[in-house]
Coordinates of C-alpha atoms and ligand atoms in Angstrom, one line a residue:
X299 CA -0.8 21.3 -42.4
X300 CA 1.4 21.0 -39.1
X301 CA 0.6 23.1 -36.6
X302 CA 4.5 25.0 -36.9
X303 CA 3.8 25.7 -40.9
X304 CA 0.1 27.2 -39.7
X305 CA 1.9 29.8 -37.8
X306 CA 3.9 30.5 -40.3
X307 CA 1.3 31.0 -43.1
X308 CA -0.9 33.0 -40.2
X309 CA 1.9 35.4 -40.3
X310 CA 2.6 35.8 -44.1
X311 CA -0.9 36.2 -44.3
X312 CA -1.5 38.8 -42.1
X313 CA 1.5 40.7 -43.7
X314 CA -0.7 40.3 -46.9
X315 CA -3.5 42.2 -45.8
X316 CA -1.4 45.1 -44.4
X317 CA 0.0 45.2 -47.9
X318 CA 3.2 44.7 -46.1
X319 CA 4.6 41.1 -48.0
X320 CA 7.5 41.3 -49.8
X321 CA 8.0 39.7 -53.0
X322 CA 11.3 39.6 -55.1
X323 CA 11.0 40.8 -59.4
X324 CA 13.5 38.6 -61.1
X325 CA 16.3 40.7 -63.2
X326 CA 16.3 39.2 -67.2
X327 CA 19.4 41.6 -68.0
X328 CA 22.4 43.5 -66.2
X329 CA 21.6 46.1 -63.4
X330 CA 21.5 49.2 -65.9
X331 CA 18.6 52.1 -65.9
X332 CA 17.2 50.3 -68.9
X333 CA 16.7 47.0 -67.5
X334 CA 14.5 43.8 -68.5
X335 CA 12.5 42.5 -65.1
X336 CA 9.9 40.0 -64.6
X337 CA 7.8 41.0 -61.6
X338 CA 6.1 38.4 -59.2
X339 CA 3.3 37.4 -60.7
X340 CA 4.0 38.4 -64.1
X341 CA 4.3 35.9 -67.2
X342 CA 6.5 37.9 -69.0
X343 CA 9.8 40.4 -68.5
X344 CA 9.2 44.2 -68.8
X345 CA 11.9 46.5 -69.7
X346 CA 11.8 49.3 -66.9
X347 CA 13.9 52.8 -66.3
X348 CA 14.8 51.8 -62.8
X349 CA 15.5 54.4 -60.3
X350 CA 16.0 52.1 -57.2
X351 CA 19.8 50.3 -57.8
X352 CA 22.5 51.4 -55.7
X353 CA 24.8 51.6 -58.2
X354 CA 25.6 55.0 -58.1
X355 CA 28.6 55.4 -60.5
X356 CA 26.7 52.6 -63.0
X357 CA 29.7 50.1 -62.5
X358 CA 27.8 47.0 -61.9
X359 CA 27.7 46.1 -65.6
X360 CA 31.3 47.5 -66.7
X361 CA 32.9 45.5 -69.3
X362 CA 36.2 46.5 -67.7
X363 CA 35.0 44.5 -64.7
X364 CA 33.6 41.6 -65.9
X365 CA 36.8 41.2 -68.0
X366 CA 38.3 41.8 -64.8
X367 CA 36.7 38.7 -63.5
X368 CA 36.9 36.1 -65.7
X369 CA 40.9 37.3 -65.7
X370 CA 40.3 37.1 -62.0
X371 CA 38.5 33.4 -62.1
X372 CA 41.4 32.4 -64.7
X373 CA 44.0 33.0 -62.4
X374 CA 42.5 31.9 -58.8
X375 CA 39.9 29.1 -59.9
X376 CA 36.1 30.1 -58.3
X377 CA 36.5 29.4 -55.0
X378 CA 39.0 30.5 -52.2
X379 CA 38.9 27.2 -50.4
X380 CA 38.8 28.1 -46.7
X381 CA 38.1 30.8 -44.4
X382 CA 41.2 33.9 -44.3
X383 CA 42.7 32.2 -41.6
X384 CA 43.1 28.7 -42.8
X385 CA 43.7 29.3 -46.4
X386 CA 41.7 31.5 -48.2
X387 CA 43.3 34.9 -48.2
X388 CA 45.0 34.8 -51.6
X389 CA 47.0 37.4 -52.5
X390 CA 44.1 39.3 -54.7
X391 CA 42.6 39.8 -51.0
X392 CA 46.2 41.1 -49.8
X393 CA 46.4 43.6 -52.6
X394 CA 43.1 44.5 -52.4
X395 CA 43.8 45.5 -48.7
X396 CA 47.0 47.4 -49.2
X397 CA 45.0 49.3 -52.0
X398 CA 42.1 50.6 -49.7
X399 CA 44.7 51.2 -46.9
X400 CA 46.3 53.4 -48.9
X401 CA 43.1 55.1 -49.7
X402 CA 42.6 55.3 -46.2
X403 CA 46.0 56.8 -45.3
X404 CA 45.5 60.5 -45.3
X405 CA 42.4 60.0 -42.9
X406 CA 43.7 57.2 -40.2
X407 CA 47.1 57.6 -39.0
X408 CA 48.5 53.4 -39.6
X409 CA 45.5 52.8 -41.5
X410 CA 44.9 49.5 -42.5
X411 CA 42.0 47.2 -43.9
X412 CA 40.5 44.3 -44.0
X413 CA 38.0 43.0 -46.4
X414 CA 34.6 41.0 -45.5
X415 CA 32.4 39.6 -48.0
X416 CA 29.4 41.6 -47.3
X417 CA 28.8 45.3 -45.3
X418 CA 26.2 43.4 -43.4
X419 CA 29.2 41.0 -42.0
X420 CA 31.8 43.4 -41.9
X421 CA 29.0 45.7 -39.4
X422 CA 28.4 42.6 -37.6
X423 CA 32.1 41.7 -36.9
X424 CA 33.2 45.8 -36.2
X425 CA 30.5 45.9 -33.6
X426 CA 30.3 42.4 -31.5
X427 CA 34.2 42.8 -31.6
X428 CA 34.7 46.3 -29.9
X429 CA 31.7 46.2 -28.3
X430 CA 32.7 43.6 -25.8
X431 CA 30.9 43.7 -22.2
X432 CA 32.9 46.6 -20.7
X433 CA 31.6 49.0 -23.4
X434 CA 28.7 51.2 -24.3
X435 CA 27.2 51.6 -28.4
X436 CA 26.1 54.9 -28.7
X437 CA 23.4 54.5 -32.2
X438 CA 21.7 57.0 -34.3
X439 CA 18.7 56.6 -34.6
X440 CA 18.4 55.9 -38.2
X441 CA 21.2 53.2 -38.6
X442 CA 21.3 51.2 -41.1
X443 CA 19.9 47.4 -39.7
X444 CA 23.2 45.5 -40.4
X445 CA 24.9 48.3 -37.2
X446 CA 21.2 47.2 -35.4
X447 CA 22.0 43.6 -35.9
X448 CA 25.8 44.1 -34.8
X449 CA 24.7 46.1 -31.5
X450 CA 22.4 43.2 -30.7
X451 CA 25.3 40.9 -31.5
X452 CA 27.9 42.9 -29.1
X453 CA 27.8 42.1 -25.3
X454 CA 28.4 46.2 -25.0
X455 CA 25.0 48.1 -23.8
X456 CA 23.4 50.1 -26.1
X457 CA 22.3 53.7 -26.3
X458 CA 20.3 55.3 -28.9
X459 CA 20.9 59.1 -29.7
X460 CA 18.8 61.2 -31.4
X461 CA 18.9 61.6 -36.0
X462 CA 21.9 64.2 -36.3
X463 CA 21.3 64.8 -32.3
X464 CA 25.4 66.1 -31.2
X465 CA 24.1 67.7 -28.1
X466 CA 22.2 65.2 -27.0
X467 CA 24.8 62.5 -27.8
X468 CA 27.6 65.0 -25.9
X469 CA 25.5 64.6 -22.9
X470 CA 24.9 60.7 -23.0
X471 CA 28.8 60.4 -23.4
X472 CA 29.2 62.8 -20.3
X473 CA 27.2 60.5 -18.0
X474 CA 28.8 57.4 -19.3
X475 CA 31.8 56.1 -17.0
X476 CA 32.0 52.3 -19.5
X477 CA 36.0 52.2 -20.3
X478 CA 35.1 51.7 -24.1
X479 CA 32.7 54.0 -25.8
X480 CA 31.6 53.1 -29.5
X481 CA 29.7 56.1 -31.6
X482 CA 28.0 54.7 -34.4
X483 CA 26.4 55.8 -37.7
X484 CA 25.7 55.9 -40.9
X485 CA 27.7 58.6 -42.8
X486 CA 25.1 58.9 -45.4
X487 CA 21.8 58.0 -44.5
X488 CA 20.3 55.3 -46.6
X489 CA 16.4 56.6 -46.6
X490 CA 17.2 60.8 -46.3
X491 CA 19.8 61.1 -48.5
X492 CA 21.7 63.7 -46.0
X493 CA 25.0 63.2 -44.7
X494 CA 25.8 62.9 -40.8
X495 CA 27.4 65.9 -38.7
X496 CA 30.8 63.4 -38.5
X497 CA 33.1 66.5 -37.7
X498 CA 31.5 67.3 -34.8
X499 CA 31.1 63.4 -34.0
X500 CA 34.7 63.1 -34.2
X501 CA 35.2 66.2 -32.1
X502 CA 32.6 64.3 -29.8
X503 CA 34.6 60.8 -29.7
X504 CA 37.8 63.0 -29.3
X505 CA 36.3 64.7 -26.4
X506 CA 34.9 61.5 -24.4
X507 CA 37.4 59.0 -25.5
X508 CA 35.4 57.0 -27.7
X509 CA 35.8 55.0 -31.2
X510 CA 33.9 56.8 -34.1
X511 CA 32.4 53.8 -36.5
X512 CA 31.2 55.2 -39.6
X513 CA 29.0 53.1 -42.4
X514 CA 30.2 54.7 -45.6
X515 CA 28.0 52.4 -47.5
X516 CA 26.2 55.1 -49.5
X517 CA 29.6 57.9 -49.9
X518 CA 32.2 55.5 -50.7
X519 CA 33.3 56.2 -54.7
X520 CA 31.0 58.8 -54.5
X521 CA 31.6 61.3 -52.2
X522 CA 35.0 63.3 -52.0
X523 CA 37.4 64.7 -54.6
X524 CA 38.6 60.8 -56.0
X525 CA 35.9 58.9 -54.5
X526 CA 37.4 57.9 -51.2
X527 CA 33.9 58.5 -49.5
X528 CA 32.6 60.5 -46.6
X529 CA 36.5 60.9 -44.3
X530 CA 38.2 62.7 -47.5
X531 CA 35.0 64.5 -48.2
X532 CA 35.2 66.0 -44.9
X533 CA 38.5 66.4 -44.5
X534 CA 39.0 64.0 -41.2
X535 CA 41.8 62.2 -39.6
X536 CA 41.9 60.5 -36.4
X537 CA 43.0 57.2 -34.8
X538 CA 39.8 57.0 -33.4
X539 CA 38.1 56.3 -37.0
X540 CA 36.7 53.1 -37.5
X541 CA 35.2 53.2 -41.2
X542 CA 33.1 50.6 -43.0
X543 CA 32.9 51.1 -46.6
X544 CA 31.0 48.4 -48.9
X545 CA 32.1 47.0 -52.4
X546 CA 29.0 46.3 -53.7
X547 CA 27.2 49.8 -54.3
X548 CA 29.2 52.6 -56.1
X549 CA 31.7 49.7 -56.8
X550 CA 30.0 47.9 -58.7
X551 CA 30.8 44.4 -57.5
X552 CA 30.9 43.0 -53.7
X553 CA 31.8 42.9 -50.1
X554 CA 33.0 46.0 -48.1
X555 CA 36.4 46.2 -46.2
X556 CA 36.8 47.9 -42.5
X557 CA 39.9 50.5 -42.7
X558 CA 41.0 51.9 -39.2
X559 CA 44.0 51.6 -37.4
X560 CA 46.5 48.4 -38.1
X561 CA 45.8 47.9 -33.9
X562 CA 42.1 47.9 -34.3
X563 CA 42.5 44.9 -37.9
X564 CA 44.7 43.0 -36.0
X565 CA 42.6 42.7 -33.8
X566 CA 39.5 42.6 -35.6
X567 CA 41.5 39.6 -37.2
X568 CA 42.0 37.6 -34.0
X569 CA 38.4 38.4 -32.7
X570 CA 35.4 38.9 -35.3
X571 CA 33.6 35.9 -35.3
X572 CA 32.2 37.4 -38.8
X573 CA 35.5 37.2 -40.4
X574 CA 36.8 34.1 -39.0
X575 CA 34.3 31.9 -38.8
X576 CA 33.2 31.9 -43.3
X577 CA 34.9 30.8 -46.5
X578 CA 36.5 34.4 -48.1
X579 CA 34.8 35.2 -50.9
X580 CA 36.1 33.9 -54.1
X581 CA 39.6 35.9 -54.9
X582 CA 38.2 37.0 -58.3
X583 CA 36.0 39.3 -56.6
X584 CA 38.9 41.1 -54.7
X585 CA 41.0 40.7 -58.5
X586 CA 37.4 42.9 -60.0
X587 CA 37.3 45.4 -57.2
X588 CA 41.3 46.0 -57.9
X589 CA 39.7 47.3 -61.2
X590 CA 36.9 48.8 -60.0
X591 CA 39.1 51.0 -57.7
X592 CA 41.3 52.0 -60.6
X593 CA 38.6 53.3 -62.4
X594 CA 36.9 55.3 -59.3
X595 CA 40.5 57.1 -58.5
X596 CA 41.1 57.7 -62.1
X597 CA 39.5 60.4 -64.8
X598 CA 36.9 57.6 -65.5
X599 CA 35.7 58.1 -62.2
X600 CA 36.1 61.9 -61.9
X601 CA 33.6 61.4 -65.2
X602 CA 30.9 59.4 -63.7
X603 CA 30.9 61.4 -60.7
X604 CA 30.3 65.0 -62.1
X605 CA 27.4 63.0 -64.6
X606 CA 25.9 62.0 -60.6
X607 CA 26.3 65.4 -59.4
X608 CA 24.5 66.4 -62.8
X609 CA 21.5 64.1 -62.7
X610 CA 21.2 64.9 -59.2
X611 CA 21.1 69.1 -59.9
X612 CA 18.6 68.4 -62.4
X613 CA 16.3 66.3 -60.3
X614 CA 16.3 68.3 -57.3
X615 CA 15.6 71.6 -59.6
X616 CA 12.8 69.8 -61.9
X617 CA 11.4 68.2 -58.7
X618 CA 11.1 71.6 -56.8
X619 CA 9.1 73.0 -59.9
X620 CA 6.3 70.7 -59.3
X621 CA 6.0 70.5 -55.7
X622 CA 2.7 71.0 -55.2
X623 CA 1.6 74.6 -53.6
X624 CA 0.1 73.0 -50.4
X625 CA 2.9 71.7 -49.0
X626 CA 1.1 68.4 -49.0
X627 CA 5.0 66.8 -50.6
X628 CA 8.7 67.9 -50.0
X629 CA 12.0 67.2 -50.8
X630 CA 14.4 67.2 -47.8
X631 CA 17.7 68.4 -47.9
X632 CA 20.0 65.6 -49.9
X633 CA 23.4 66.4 -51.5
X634 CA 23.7 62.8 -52.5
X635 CA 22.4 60.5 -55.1
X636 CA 19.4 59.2 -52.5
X637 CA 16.8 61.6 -53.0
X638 CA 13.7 61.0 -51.3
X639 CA 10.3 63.0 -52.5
X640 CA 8.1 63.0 -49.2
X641 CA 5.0 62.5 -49.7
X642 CA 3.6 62.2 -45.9
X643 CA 0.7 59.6 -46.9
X644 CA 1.4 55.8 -47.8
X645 CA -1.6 55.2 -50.0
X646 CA -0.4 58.2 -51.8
X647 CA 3.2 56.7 -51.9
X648 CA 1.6 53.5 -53.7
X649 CA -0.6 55.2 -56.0
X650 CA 2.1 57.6 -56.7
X651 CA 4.4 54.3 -57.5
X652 CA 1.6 52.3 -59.8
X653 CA 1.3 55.7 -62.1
X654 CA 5.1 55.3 -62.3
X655 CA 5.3 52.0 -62.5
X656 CA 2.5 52.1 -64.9
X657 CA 4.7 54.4 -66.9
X658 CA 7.5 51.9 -67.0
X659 CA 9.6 53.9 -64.2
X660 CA 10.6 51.7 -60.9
X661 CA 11.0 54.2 -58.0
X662 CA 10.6 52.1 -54.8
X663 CA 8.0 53.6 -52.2
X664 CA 9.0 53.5 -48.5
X665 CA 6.3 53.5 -46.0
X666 CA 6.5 53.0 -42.2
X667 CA 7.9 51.3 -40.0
X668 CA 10.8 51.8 -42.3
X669 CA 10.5 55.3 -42.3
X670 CA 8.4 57.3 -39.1
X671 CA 5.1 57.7 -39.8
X672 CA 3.4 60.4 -41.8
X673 CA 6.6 60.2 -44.0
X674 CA 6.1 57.9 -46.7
X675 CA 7.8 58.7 -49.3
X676 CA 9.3 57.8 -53.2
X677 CA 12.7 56.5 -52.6
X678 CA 14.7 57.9 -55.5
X679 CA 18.2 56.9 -56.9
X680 CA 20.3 58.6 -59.5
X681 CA 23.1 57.0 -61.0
X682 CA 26.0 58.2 -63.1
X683 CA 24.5 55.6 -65.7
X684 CA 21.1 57.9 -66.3
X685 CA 21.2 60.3 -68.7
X686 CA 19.2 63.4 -69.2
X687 CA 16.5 62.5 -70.8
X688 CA 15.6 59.5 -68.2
X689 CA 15.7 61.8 -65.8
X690 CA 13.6 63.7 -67.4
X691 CA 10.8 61.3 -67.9
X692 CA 10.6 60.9 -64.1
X693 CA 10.4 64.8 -63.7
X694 CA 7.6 64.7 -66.4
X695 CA 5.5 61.4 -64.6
X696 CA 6.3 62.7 -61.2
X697 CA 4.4 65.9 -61.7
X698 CA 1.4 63.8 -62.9
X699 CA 1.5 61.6 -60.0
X700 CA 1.8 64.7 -57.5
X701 CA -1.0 66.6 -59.5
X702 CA -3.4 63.5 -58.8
X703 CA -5.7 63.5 -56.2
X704 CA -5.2 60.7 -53.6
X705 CA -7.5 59.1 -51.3
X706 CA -6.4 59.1 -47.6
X707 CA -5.5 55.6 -46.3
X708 CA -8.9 54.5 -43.8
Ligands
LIG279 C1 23.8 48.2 -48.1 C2 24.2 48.7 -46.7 C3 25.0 47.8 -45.9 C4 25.2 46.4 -46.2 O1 26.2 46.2 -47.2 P1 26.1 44.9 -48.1 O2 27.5 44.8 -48.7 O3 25.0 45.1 -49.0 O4 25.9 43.7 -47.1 C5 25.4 48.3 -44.7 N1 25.1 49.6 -44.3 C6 24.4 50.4 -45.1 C7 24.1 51.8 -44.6 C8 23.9 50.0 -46.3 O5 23.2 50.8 -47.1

């Protein structure tokens, strides 16, 4: 073998015997909580109750949206044929814009949007663009790896702050003198669950001048009154708001859209190397997402979100029933549909996960570095799609895992 593949293998290998590789299970059927998978390895498929998607008002396999789709592909063809600024914004992409704009009105004065195919570019492109050499990123400490990835991309220097660490953050901001200051986090945080303190961030970005960029990726559709995420759960409204929300979690479909003011797109549009420089994603996505919004805003919505806040009652009040007494597992505070149950040890997070899995239940287990250590935990997510009774089958094999003895990891 040539010496370059070597150090390749030497590298997967080593993963290997931390238990660390990653492999991919194929999906047979439609992201549902019923859903047919063939793992690695395996021969044949396996019908699971999955409580890992992120598709947290079960839109992914709407009828109303594939239909939405083909009508979508009918009208545009597949492809968009270029790159937004050459020729592929069609006007599905245009109306798709206005439509989050809109959304995004009662929260940034001038709001308008743009739309990227993926959160990860749409991070990427928010970031390297405003964080040119003359600023400073300010980053939470949990961010999700796409705002990582666009920090490393920006020219700007970067700061980290503290989880949820305002005072700290105020005094980082006090002894900065860069012209441009960019806060950044996630509004919901993707392994907690728990929602950032974004009032008093805005208060903080209000105070020292600085952009507030927000990842709604987890609160968008779900969180506030008709789904418009995290800024109308909270009641916000600045100029200084700078929101990412993606397309391809409660929405059901794909890509994500930046909403802030029409200054900060325009620009966004002349200088994001992430939005100029790919072919837009095919126009029948942005013709399904038209749909997809309709439903979120409308009763269906309303519907699917009050089933989440449902499923999510009952797990929380099932799962505190069978904590075990010696505080050996917890459940931290989450109001939202990522719920992790801590259980401090990672070979107890992987035996915990083959009883499930061994019970047909998928409930991913996140061990460090992903999470700090002594944290390892069952990563749990409700959707509006599970009802009762499959939530109840995880309360009922959840208490048998935690009542288990575990060996400690050597
Ligand atoms: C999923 C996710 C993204 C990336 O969005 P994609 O559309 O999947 O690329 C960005 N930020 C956070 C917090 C996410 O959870």
């Amino acid at each position: 073998m040539p010496r370059l593949l070597e150090r390749l293998q030497d590298e997967i290998t080593a993963l290997d015997a931390q238990s660390l590789r990653r492999r991919r299970q194929i999906a047979e059927t439609a992201c549902a909580p019923a859903q047919s998978l063939t793992l690695a390895g395996a021969s044949a498929p396996r019908t699971m109750l999955g409580f890992s998607s992120n598709d947290y008002l079960g839109l992914a396999a709407h009828p109303a949206l594939a239909a939405a789709l083909a009508e979508g592909a009918a009208r545009y063809g597949t492809g968009s044929g270029g790159s937004h600024l050459i020729l592929g914004h069609s006007r599905a992409h245009a109306e798709l814009e206005e439509r989050l704009a809109g959304w995004m009105a009662p929260f940034i004065p001038e709001a308008q949007s743009l739309f990227f195919c993926t959160g990860y570019m749409a991070n990427l492109a928010v970031l390297s663009a405003l964080g040119g050499a003359e600023a400073v990123i300010f980053s939470e400490s949990l961010n999700h790896a796409s705002l990582i990835d666009g920090a490393r991309l920006a020219k700007a220097r970067v700061e980290r702050y503290p989880h949820c660490g305002v005072a700290a953050l105020d005094a980082q901001l006090g002894a900065c003198d860069a012209p441009v200051k960019l806060i950044v986090s996630d509004a919901v945080f993707s392994m907690d669950g728990n929602i950032a303190p974004v009032a008093e961030l805005l208060a903080l970005a209000e105070r020292h001048d600085a952009w507030l960029v927000l990842d709604d990726a987890h609160g968008f559709g779900v969180l506030g009154a008709t789904g418009r995420g995290v800024l109308q759960a909270m009641g916000l409204r600045s100029e200084r708001l700078v929101l990412v929300g993606t397309l391809g979690k409660a929405a059901g479909v794909s890509g994500a859209f930046v909403a802030a003011h029409r200054t900060v797109i325009d620009y966004l549009v002349q200088r994001a190397r992430p939005y100029i420089f790919t072919t837009a994603a095919p126009p029948a996505i942005a013709h399904a997402l038209l749909a997809s919004l309709t439903l979120i805003e409308g009763e269906e919505g309303d519907l699917r979100r009050a089933r989440l806040q449902a499923r999510i009652a009952q797990l929380r009040r099932g799962l505190e029933a069978i904590l075990p007494a010696d505080g050996s597992a917890w459940l931290p505070d989450s109001p939202t549909a990522i719920q992790p149950l801590v259980v401090g040890d990672n070979a107890r997070a992987m035996q915990a996960m083959a009883q499930l899995d061994a019970r047909g239940l998928r409930v991913g287990a996140i061990r460090p570095p992903t999470v700090p250590a002594g944290t390892a935990r069952l990563r749990i997510t409700l959707s509006a799609s599970h009802s009762e009774a499959d939530v109840a089958r995880l309360l009922d094999a959840s208490g048998d895992a935690l009542a288990r003895p575990w060996k400690e990891a050597a």
